[in-house]
CSV table of C-alpha atoms in Angstrom, one decimal:
chain,number,residue,atom,x,y,z
A,1,SER,CA,-29.3,-10.1,4.2
A,2,ASN,CA,-26.9,-12.6,5.3
A,3,ALA,CA,-25.2,-12.7,1.8
A,4,ALA,CA,-25.0,-9.2,1.9
A,5,THR,CA,-23.2,-9.3,5.2
A,6,LYS,CA,-20.7,-12.2,3.7
A,7,LEU,CA,-19.9,-9.8,1.0
A,8,TYR,CA,-19.3,-6.9,2.9
A,9,ARG,CA,-16.9,-9.1,5.0
A,10,VAL,CA,-15.3,-10.3,1.5
A,11,VAL,CA,-14.6,-6.7,0.4
A,12,ASN,CA,-13.3,-5.7,3.5
A,13,ASN,CA,-10.6,-8.5,3.5
A,14,THR,CA,-10.2,-7.7,-0.3
A,15,GLU,CA,-9.1,-4.1,0.5
A,16,ARG,CA,-7.1,-5.3,3.6
A,17,ILE,CA,-5.1,-7.6,1.3
A,18,LEU,CA,-4.6,-5.1,-1.0
A,19,ALA,CA,-3.5,-2.8,1.5
A,20,ILE,CA,-0.7,-5.6,2.3
A,21,GLU,CA,0.1,-6.1,-1.2
A,22,LEU,CA,1.0,-2.5,-1.6
A,23,PHE,CA,2.9,-2.2,1.3
A,24,ASN,CA,4.9,-5.2,0.2
A,25,ALA,CA,5.8,-3.9,-3.1
A,26,THR,CA,6.5,-0.5,-2.3
A,27,GLN,CA,9.2,-2.1,0.6
A,28,ALA,CA,10.6,-4.0,-2.8
A,29,LEU,CA,10.8,-1.5,-4.6
A,30,GLU,CA,12.9,0.9,-2.0
A,31,PHE,CA,15.5,-2.1,-1.4
A,32,ARG,CA,15.6,-2.5,-5.2
A,33,LYS,CA,16.3,1.3,-5.4
A,34,GLN,CA,18.8,1.2,-2.6
A,35,LYS,CA,20.5,-2.0,-4.0
A,36,THR,CA,20.9,-1.0,-7.6
A,37,GLY,CA,20.0,2.5,-7.9
A,38,LEU,CA,17.3,1.3,-10.4
A,39,LYS,CA,14.2,3.5,-10.8
A,40,SER,CA,10.6,2.8,-11.5
A,41,SER,CA,8.5,4.7,-14.1
A,42,ASP,CA,7.3,8.4,-13.3
A,43,ALA,CA,3.7,7.5,-12.2
A,44,ILE,CA,4.8,4.7,-9.9
A,45,GLU,CA,7.6,6.9,-8.6
A,46,SER,CA,4.9,9.4,-7.8
A,47,PHE,CA,2.5,7.0,-6.7
A,48,VAL,CA,5.1,5.7,-4.2
A,49,GLU,CA,6.0,9.2,-3.1
A,50,GLU,CA,2.5,9.9,-2.3
A,51,TYR,CA,2.2,6.3,-0.1
A,52,ARG,CA,5.3,7.2,1.9
A,53,LYS,CA,3.7,10.6,3.0
A,54,GLU,CA,1.1,8.2,5.0
A,55,VAL,CA,3.5,4.9,5.4
A,56,ASN,CA,6.9,5.2,6.4
A,57,PHE,CA,9.6,2.9,4.8
A,58,VAL,CA,10.4,0.0,7.5
A,59,LYS,CA,14.2,-0.5,8.0
A,60,GLU,CA,13.8,-2.7,11.2
A,61,ASP,CA,11.6,-5.3,12.7
A,62,GLU,CA,8.3,-3.3,14.3
A,63,ILE,CA,4.9,-4.3,15.0
A,64,MET,CA,3.0,-3.9,11.6
A,65,TYR,CA,-0.6,-3.4,12.5
A,66,LYS,CA,-0.4,0.5,12.6
A,67,LEU,CA,1.2,0.6,9.4
A,68,MET,CA,-1.4,-2.1,7.7
A,69,HIS,CA,-4.0,0.3,9.0
A,70,LYS,CA,-2.8,3.6,7.5
A,71,SER,CA,-2.1,1.5,4.1
A,72,VAL,CA,-5.8,0.8,4.2
A,73,GLU,CA,-6.4,4.4,4.9
A,74,PHE,CA,-4.3,5.2,1.9
A,75,LEU,CA,-6.4,2.8,-0.2
A,76,ASP,CA,-9.5,4.2,1.3
A,77,ASN,CA,-8.5,7.9,0.2
A,78,ILE,CA,-6.3,7.8,-2.7
A,79,GLU,CA,-7.9,9.4,-5.6
A,80,ILE,CA,-6.6,8.0,-9.2
A,81,VAL,CA,-6.2,10.5,-11.8
A,82,GLU,CA,-5.4,10.0,-15.7
A,83,GLU,CA,-2.9,11.9,-17.2
């Protein structure tokens, strides 16, 4: 039971870390696109477009916990489909 509780916390923390990394990566892609006009692959562009429906691009400093929560929710609800 103790090991299961620890594992649950590890999985929860890992999910939060992945959500934060996803947020950072999408921010970086948007900055790159604005600065250089370069685009990513169609698959990545489509993924970011879906992500942006839930989590807005941050233009100015703001409190991030709401965006991090939305990012976690996005990961919880995303359905990955192979084409």
